[in-house]
Amino acid sequence: MEIILSIAIGVMTTCGVWLLLRPRTYQVIVGLSMLSYAVNLFIFGVGGVKTNVPPLLGDDVVTSSLADPVPQALVLTAIVIGFATTALFLVVLLASRGLTGTDHVDGRGDRK
Amino acid sequence: MPFVGSLLSAALLKSSSRSLPSLIAGLVALGCLAASIAAYPAIAEGEILRANLEWLPQFGLEFALRMDGFAWLFSVLISGIGFLVVVYARYYMSEDDPVPRFFSFLLAFMGAMLGIVISGNVILLSVFWELTSIFSFLLISYWHNSAAARDGARMSLTITGVGGFCLLIGVLLLGNIVGSYDLDKILASGDVIRNHPLYLMALIFILLGALTKSAQFPFHFWLPNAMAAPTPVSAFLHSATMVKAGVFLLARFWPALAGSYEWFILLGTAGIITLLLGAYFAMFQQDLKGLLAYSTISHLGLITTLLSLGSPLATVAAIFHMVNHATFKASLFMAAGIIDHETGTRDMRRLSGLYRFLPFTATLAMVASAAMAGVPLLNGFLSKEMFFAEAVETHADSILDRILPYVATLAGAFSVAYSLRFIHTVFFGRQPVDLPKPAPHEPPRWMRFPIEILVVICLIVGIVPSLSIGPFLHVAVTSVLGADTPEYSLSIWHGFNLPLIMSMVALVAGTVIYFVLRRYLASCADGPPVFRRLRGQRIFERILVEVSWRWARLAEQRLGTRKLQPQLRWVVFTGFLAGMLPLTLSGFEPRPFAFSGVDPMFAVIWLIGICLAIGTAFMAKYHRLAALVMLGGVGLTVCITFVWLSAPDLAVTQLLVEIVTTVLILLGLRWLPKRNEGVDDAITLRARFRRFRDLALAIVCGVGMTFVAYAVMTMPVPDAIATYFLENAYTEGGGRNVVNVILVDFRGFDTLGEIAVLGIVALTVYALLRRFRPAADSMSMPEQQLIQNRFDEERPERSAGDTVKEYLLIPSVIMQWMFPVLITFAVYIFMRGHDLPGGGFSAGLTLSIAFLLQYLAGGTRWAEDRIRILPLRWMGAGLLTAMVTGIGAWFLGYPFLTSHSRYIELPLIGKMPAATALFFDLGVFLLVVGSAVLILVALAHQSIRINRLRASDTEKTKGGEA
């Protein structure tokens, strides 16, 4: 399990960083989303990888065997904030495109 | 106390009265003086007065004040001369100047200076030290409309400020060596400090601080430039205070630092050069205050030299000379001020024969400058004799030590020469011609009074030293030297010995020098020959320009860029290094990969996920829609992972956020440029290199992340706070869904901050889009709409817009029907949140998706006509609810956001959890709905706005044509 998750995180990081360094704003926004997936999964993974033990308290559940709720709470807020930043960045992207007429990250067209 | 007085004067800023602020200032200074004198009996007993206040106890810092004999001597000097300067300034300042400001600065400066003297903690000392730099800056630039004053002030601030910073480093090092910042402890551990490997570092930094303050070579040049200050300021700053702070510090730290060879070499070199150069420069000044400034430099050099010798007797002489110099130099500055005041000029080429007009002032000035020259029966003579005696002694055998007697005699001769010049040119000779103010006369009685006092002190100390200054000096010296206090005698006549011969030689030689050079001096340009071109000021300004302008520009050119890509590249690279370095340094080893225990299904899902991720990266440039779809796929894979790995809450939120984000970006896609077919795809070599570099960076980061992630995940999870949350979620938070309890209860404050951020983002988006104007090439109708309209127009039975209406008719009807269902579902998710996966976040997102569907189903115009939701109010209500819930806990005597829970029986529904956290969650819910809907509405609304924009544009072009 862990190995697959780590490879997935690695691949998503690679794609995210690659896209982040591209000149088009759209690529950057997609790259950021991708990076946030990777980071969220990473933080989530810090709590250990367990199946079938969601942190829901029942009457006959041993608390120590449950999955770690702290990273989950952190990631939950991270997801929502990620949504907010994506929205913000999208609008900045659109505004910059409207002002400069290009979708290059520098707002100045391509460099040769 | 002076600070209070300073504030008082500052409060009088508006008034034009001269006497009120000066009265306050005078009283304050007198009060300080009285307080110091009152402390004398205790000090004389050898006691050390202390007052401690807690300041930053966690850093071992306290606001400690400490007054021993040496500090006492200086306090008296500062407040006494301060008082005299205030009296003098009362008459010196003209009606037009903002006098309250002057006295306010002066008192603040005095307070800072007293602070240096009596602070018992070295950190506190350096704080006061910086304060004196700042206030002296303000004082020097008092006449701020003169460029010379501004430049002089800036230069002095730069130099002393840098020095103060060095001093801070120095005392930090010192504190580190000793283990305490307490002055007593530092002074007591001199041997520890001198044998410590960091001694040299600390010494150099502290010396830098002291030498810059005391205007020692090579930092001497700020002092003459500071002469643009009003004369009372010069008299105060350059006699008893500012420049004395440096030598005070050296004497203060003398027990801790002195006695080593480094101390002697560093300090001795600086002191001797300053002594000689200052005296030499002083001879050739044409400006009265310039002459006095250079002579101050020279006398400070003398004190520094004395301190550098490291012998107790020399230190006695140094302290003695500090006092003497303060008295005669203050009176001389004041006399120069009177001359300037009465004649309107300070140029010695124009002044002469003033004795006729100012006989009284002239006499006083003569006595004071005789003291400066070291004429017998005056105080300057005594300390100079002591200096000569010390110069003859051998301390540390070196060239420096051997040349010292000759240097001392030479400097003495120079000082005789310039003192003589001061008196002879100004007061004697022919009648002055073309003075700016034609008829000089004696100043008011009280303006002369401070000078009289000081000159009388000079005389008394000079004639009966052991009766007058003797006991005070003894107290001061004992407090610095402690047990090492040597036998010394303050009498005038020590017999016909070597120092006396040196004094005689100096006196005669000085007179000879003056009369030889007299002709030349009367006509020469300002500044000494040979060195005239070599101006410290020029060098300083050159350096300043070089550093602050050329280097900055160079750095900006080399390192700065307006392009985002290199910046991001650096960010990523630095991030990578920041992750990598600590791991390598702490011996991180990647764990061997184990493929056992892998669920094949999970592997397949992630195989697809990885393919989708790589696909996204490839497609994002030319096929935005495809990339978006694949990105959504990756998101879903992440979502499945959360389900698989026991995180249902995350899965729900991720799914919902994924939907909202995708729709958002879809809405944004419309405004992005079309693919430019005309671009030639030939890749240049540089572009290829750039891409290769980026790819390499990306892969390195990815591989690193893989290793780190694997290592982290396979490590045993330490028993951290998780257990606490798991055990207490139900008993204290009243919920079974631990994640939700953490969000709304244990870490509710974080959540509050987070929803505030969400609200801010929504508002920002809204604000940005209100003035949004799409790029020119996105203004025309999208191609799909054109096709649809053409289709409608071609058929007579259809009207324009029909196709859009019929588009996806059945799904849109279902979507409209789904609206109430979705609302119910949102409420359900919300209510179960405390015990089962769900909660405010996911419920809010669900409700916004419900609205979203209406937009999709009916189109923007349809939905906007019918929408009954005011996102801004929802957001406000949400934030308020959350806050009020938190504040409610206060009224019940609990900390902010403490929650209370119980189960209540409701008819029909049954047992219901009713924690106050539910209200908090309600706030979260409201805010999430508000923000998400606001963002969506704002974006979707653009497609309606563009029609209006298009219409107004058409009108404009028509109007232009007509």
Short mmCIF file of N, CA and C in Angstrom, two decimals, chain B residues 163-265:
data_model
loop_
_atom_site.label_atom_id
_atom_site.label_comp_id
_atom_site.label_asym_id
_atom_site.label_seq_id
_atom_site.Cartn_x
_atom_site.Cartn_y
_atom_site.Cartn_z
N GLY B 163 27.92 51.56 13.99
CA GLY B 163 28.71 51.29 15.18
C GLY B 163 27.86 50.66 16.27
N GLY B 164 26.65 51.22 16.45
CA GLY B 164 25.76 50.68 17.48
C GLY B 164 25.40 49.24 17.20
N PHE B 165 25.23 48.94 15.92
CA PHE B 165 24.92 47.57 15.56
C PHE B 165 26.09 46.65 15.90
N CYS B 166 27.31 47.12 15.58
CA CYS B 166 28.50 46.33 15.92
C CYS B 166 28.57 46.12 17.43
N LEU B 167 28.24 47.19 18.15
CA LEU B 167 28.29 47.08 19.60
C LEU B 167 27.32 46.02 20.10
N LEU B 168 26.14 46.01 19.49
CA LEU B 168 25.15 45.01 19.91
C LEU B 168 25.71 43.61 19.69
N ILE B 169 26.31 43.40 18.50
CA ILE B 169 26.92 42.09 18.24
C ILE B 169 27.96 41.78 19.30
N GLY B 170 28.78 42.82 19.55
CA GLY B 170 29.86 42.64 20.53
C GLY B 170 29.33 42.24 21.89
N VAL B 171 28.30 42.95 22.38
CA VAL B 171 27.83 42.62 23.73
C VAL B 171 27.11 41.28 23.74
N LEU B 172 26.49 40.94 22.60
CA LEU B 172 25.88 39.61 22.56
C LEU B 172 26.94 38.53 22.70
N LEU B 173 28.05 38.74 21.97
CA LEU B 173 29.15 37.79 22.08
C LEU B 173 29.65 37.73 23.52
N LEU B 174 29.78 38.92 24.08
CA LEU B 174 30.27 39.02 25.45
C LEU B 174 29.35 38.28 26.41
N GLY B 175 28.04 38.54 26.21
CA GLY B 175 27.06 37.87 27.06
C GLY B 175 27.14 36.36 26.90
N ASN B 176 27.42 35.96 25.66
CA ASN B 176 27.53 34.53 25.39
C ASN B 176 28.74 33.93 26.10
N ILE B 177 29.84 34.69 26.09
CA ILE B 177 31.05 34.19 26.74
C ILE B 177 30.81 34.05 28.24
N VAL B 178 30.23 35.10 28.82
CA VAL B 178 30.10 35.12 30.27
C VAL B 178 28.90 34.27 30.72
N GLY B 179 27.87 34.27 29.87
CA GLY B 179 26.68 33.54 30.26
C GLY B 179 25.65 34.42 30.93
N SER B 180 25.89 35.72 30.91
CA SER B 180 24.92 36.63 31.51
C SER B 180 25.12 38.00 30.88
N TYR B 181 24.02 38.75 30.80
CA TYR B 181 24.13 40.09 30.26
C TYR B 181 24.25 41.12 31.37
N ASP B 182 24.37 40.65 32.55
CA ASP B 182 24.44 41.57 33.67
C ASP B 182 25.82 42.21 33.72
N LEU B 183 25.83 43.52 33.86
CA LEU B 183 27.10 44.23 33.78
C LEU B 183 28.06 43.81 34.89
N ASP B 184 27.54 43.64 36.08
CA ASP B 184 28.40 43.25 37.20
C ASP B 184 29.13 41.94 36.92
N LYS B 185 28.35 40.98 36.41
CA LYS B 185 28.96 39.67 36.16
C LYS B 185 30.01 39.77 35.08
N ILE B 186 29.71 40.57 34.05
CA ILE B 186 30.67 40.69 32.95
C ILE B 186 31.96 41.35 33.46
N LEU B 187 31.80 42.40 34.24
CA LEU B 187 32.99 43.09 34.73
C LEU B 187 33.81 42.19 35.64
N ALA B 188 33.13 41.28 36.32
CA ALA B 188 33.84 40.43 37.27
C ALA B 188 34.59 39.29 36.58
N SER B 189 34.23 39.00 35.34
CA SER B 189 34.85 37.81 34.73
C SER B 189 35.81 38.20 33.61
N GLY B 190 36.66 39.18 33.89
CA GLY B 190 37.63 39.64 32.90
C GLY B 190 38.56 38.55 32.41
N ASP B 191 39.01 37.70 33.32
CA ASP B 191 39.97 36.66 32.92
C ASP B 191 39.34 35.64 31.99
N VAL B 192 38.11 35.28 32.31
CA VAL B 192 37.38 34.32 31.46
C VAL B 192 37.27 34.89 30.06
N ILE B 193 36.92 36.16 29.98
CA ILE B 193 36.69 36.77 28.67
C ILE B 193 37.99 36.82 27.88
N ARG B 194 39.07 37.24 28.54
CA ARG B 194 40.32 37.40 27.81
C ARG B 194 40.89 36.08 27.32
N ASN B 195 40.54 35.00 27.96
CA ASN B 195 41.10 33.72 27.53
C ASN B 195 40.15 32.95 26.61
N HIS B 196 39.04 33.55 26.32
CA HIS B 196 38.04 32.86 25.50
C HIS B 196 38.39 33.00 24.02
N PRO B 197 38.17 31.94 23.22
CA PRO B 197 38.49 32.04 21.79
C PRO B 197 37.71 33.16 21.07
N LEU B 198 36.54 33.51 21.59
CA LEU B 198 35.74 34.53 20.92
C LEU B 198 36.14 35.94 21.34
N TYR B 199 37.17 36.03 22.21
CA TYR B 199 37.52 37.33 22.75
C TYR B 199 37.81 38.35 21.67
N LEU B 200 38.62 37.94 20.67
CA LEU B 200 39.02 38.89 19.65
C LEU B 200 37.82 39.42 18.89
N MET B 201 36.90 38.51 18.55
CA MET B 201 35.69 38.92 17.84
C MET B 201 34.92 39.95 18.64
N ALA B 202 34.66 39.59 19.88
CA ALA B 202 33.87 40.48 20.73
C ALA B 202 34.57 41.82 20.85
N LEU B 203 35.89 41.77 21.05
CA LEU B 203 36.67 42.99 21.20
C LEU B 203 36.53 43.87 19.98
N ILE B 204 36.70 43.26 18.80
CA ILE B 204 36.66 44.06 17.58
C ILE B 204 35.30 44.73 17.43
N PHE B 205 34.24 44.00 17.69
CA PHE B 205 32.91 44.58 17.51
C PHE B 205 32.65 45.69 18.52
N ILE B 206 33.07 45.46 19.75
CA ILE B 206 32.83 46.50 20.74
C ILE B 206 33.67 47.73 20.44
N LEU B 207 34.91 47.50 20.00
CA LEU B 207 35.74 48.64 19.65
C LEU B 207 35.14 49.40 18.49
N LEU B 208 34.60 48.68 17.50
CA LEU B 208 33.97 49.37 16.38
C LEU B 208 32.87 50.28 16.89
N GLY B 209 32.08 49.77 17.82
CA GLY B 209 31.01 50.58 18.39
C GLY B 209 31.56 51.81 19.06
N ALA B 210 32.57 51.62 19.90
CA ALA B 210 33.10 52.74 20.68
C ALA B 210 33.82 53.74 19.80
N LEU B 211 34.60 53.24 18.84
CA LEU B 211 35.40 54.15 18.02
C LEU B 211 34.53 54.97 17.09
N THR B 212 33.45 54.37 16.57
CA THR B 212 32.59 55.17 15.71
C THR B 212 31.92 56.27 16.53
N LYS B 213 31.50 55.93 17.72
CA LYS B 213 30.82 56.92 18.54
C LYS B 213 31.77 58.04 18.93
N SER B 214 32.96 57.69 19.30
CA SER B 214 33.89 58.71 19.75
C SER B 214 34.68 59.33 18.62
N ALA B 215 34.24 59.10 17.39
CA ALA B 215 34.86 59.74 16.23
C ALA B 215 36.36 59.49 16.17
N GLN B 216 36.76 58.25 16.38
CA GLN B 216 38.18 57.93 16.29
C GLN B 216 38.52 57.54 14.86
N PHE B 217 39.79 57.76 14.52
CA PHE B 217 40.24 57.38 13.19
C PHE B 217 39.96 55.89 12.97
N PRO B 218 39.46 55.42 11.88
CA PRO B 218 39.15 56.14 10.64
C PRO B 218 37.68 56.58 10.53
N PHE B 219 37.02 56.75 11.65
CA PHE B 219 35.61 57.15 11.57
C PHE B 219 35.43 58.59 12.03
N HIS B 220 36.55 59.35 12.04
CA HIS B 220 36.49 60.66 12.68
C HIS B 220 35.69 61.68 11.91
N PHE B 221 35.44 61.44 10.60
CA PHE B 221 34.99 62.54 9.74
C PHE B 221 33.55 62.96 9.98
N TRP B 222 32.78 62.16 10.72
CA TRP B 222 31.40 62.61 10.90
C TRP B 222 31.29 63.78 11.85
N LEU B 223 32.25 63.88 12.76
CA LEU B 223 32.13 64.91 13.80
C LEU B 223 32.18 66.33 13.24
N PRO B 224 33.18 66.68 12.41
CA PRO B 224 33.17 68.04 11.86
C PRO B 224 31.90 68.33 11.07
N ASN B 225 31.37 67.31 10.38
CA ASN B 225 30.16 67.56 9.60
C ASN B 225 28.95 67.76 10.49
N ALA B 226 29.04 67.22 11.69
CA ALA B 226 27.91 67.39 12.61
C ALA B 226 27.88 68.78 13.20
N MET B 227 28.88 69.61 12.83
CA MET B 227 28.93 70.96 13.38
C MET B 227 27.86 71.86 12.81
N ALA B 228 27.12 71.34 11.82
CA ALA B 228 26.02 72.13 11.29
C ALA B 228 24.90 72.26 12.29
N ALA B 229 25.02 71.56 13.40
CA ALA B 229 23.98 71.62 14.43
C ALA B 229 24.02 72.98 15.11
N PRO B 230 22.94 73.35 15.78
CA PRO B 230 22.98 74.56 16.60
C PRO B 230 24.08 74.44 17.65
N THR B 231 24.71 75.55 17.98
CA THR B 231 25.86 75.48 18.87
C THR B 231 25.58 74.85 20.23
N PRO B 232 24.46 75.11 20.87
CA PRO B 232 24.22 74.41 22.15
C PRO B 232 24.29 72.90 21.98
N VAL B 233 23.78 72.43 20.85
CA VAL B 233 23.85 70.99 20.60
C VAL B 233 25.29 70.54 20.51
N SER B 234 26.10 71.29 19.74
CA SER B 234 27.50 70.91 19.63
C SER B 234 28.15 70.91 21.00
N ALA B 235 27.83 71.95 21.77
CA ALA B 235 28.45 72.05 23.09
C ALA B 235 28.09 70.85 23.94
N PHE B 236 26.87 70.40 23.81
CA PHE B 236 26.43 69.27 24.64
C PHE B 236 26.93 67.94 24.09
N LEU B 237 26.68 67.75 22.79
CA LEU B 237 27.02 66.46 22.17
C LEU B 237 28.53 66.22 22.17
N HIS B 238 29.29 67.25 21.88
CA HIS B 238 30.69 67.02 21.60
C HIS B 238 31.59 67.31 22.78
N SER B 239 31.00 67.65 23.90
CA SER B 239 31.87 67.81 25.06
C SER B 239 31.60 66.69 26.06
N ALA B 240 30.38 66.64 26.55
CA ALA B 240 30.13 65.76 27.68
C ALA B 240 29.41 64.48 27.29
N THR B 241 28.75 64.44 26.15
CA THR B 241 27.84 63.31 25.94
C THR B 241 28.23 62.43 24.77
N MET B 242 27.57 62.65 23.65
CA MET B 242 27.68 61.76 22.48
C MET B 242 29.06 61.13 22.30
N VAL B 243 30.06 61.97 22.08
CA VAL B 243 31.36 61.41 21.77
C VAL B 243 32.00 60.79 23.02
N LYS B 244 31.53 61.24 24.18
CA LYS B 244 32.09 60.67 25.40
C LYS B 244 31.53 59.27 25.64
N ALA B 245 30.38 59.00 24.99
CA ALA B 245 29.81 57.67 25.18
C ALA B 245 30.80 56.59 24.78
N GLY B 246 31.53 56.85 23.68
CA GLY B 246 32.50 55.86 23.21
C GLY B 246 33.58 55.59 24.24
N VAL B 247 34.19 56.68 24.73
CA VAL B 247 35.27 56.47 25.70
C VAL B 247 34.72 55.99 27.03
N PHE B 248 33.50 56.42 27.33
CA PHE B 248 32.85 55.89 28.54
C PHE B 248 32.75 54.38 28.46
N LEU B 249 32.31 53.92 27.29
CA LEU B 249 32.15 52.47 27.12
C LEU B 249 33.49 51.77 27.30
N LEU B 250 34.52 52.35 26.69
CA LEU B 250 35.84 51.72 26.79
C LEU B 250 36.28 51.64 28.25
N ALA B 251 36.05 52.74 28.98
CA ALA B 251 36.46 52.73 30.38
C ALA B 251 35.59 51.76 31.19
N ARG B 252 34.31 51.71 30.81
CA ARG B 252 33.38 50.82 31.51
C ARG B 252 33.82 49.36 31.37
N PHE B 253 34.16 49.00 30.14
CA PHE B 253 34.55 47.61 29.89
C PHE B 253 36.04 47.38 30.14
N TRP B 254 36.69 48.40 30.62
CA TRP B 254 38.13 48.28 30.83
C TRP B 254 38.50 47.08 31.69
N PRO B 255 37.81 46.85 32.82
CA PRO B 255 38.18 45.69 33.63
C PRO B 255 37.96 44.37 32.91
N ALA B 256 37.00 44.35 31.99
CA ALA B 256 36.67 43.08 31.35
C ALA B 256 37.55 42.82 30.14
N LEU B 257 37.88 43.87 29.41
CA LEU B 257 38.51 43.65 28.11
C LEU B 257 39.98 44.05 28.06
N ALA B 258 40.38 45.02 28.87
CA ALA B 258 41.69 45.61 28.66
C ALA B 258 42.82 44.69 29.09
N GLY B 259 44.02 45.11 28.75
CA GLY B 259 45.20 44.42 29.24
C GLY B 259 45.79 43.44 28.25
N SER B 260 45.10 43.15 27.19
CA SER B 260 45.68 42.20 26.25
C SER B 260 46.45 42.95 25.18
N TYR B 261 47.25 42.21 24.45
CA TYR B 261 48.06 42.83 23.41
C TYR B 261 47.18 43.36 22.29
N GLU B 262 46.09 42.62 21.94
CA GLU B 262 45.19 43.06 20.89
C GLU B 262 44.56 44.39 21.25
N TRP B 263 44.12 44.47 22.48
CA TRP B 263 43.51 45.72 22.97
C TRP B 263 44.45 46.88 22.73
N PHE B 264 45.72 46.70 23.12
CA PHE B 264 46.69 47.78 23.00
C PHE B 264 46.90 48.15 21.54
N ILE B 265 47.11 47.13 20.70
CA ILE B 265 47.42 47.43 19.30
C ILE B 265 46.25 48.11 18.62
#
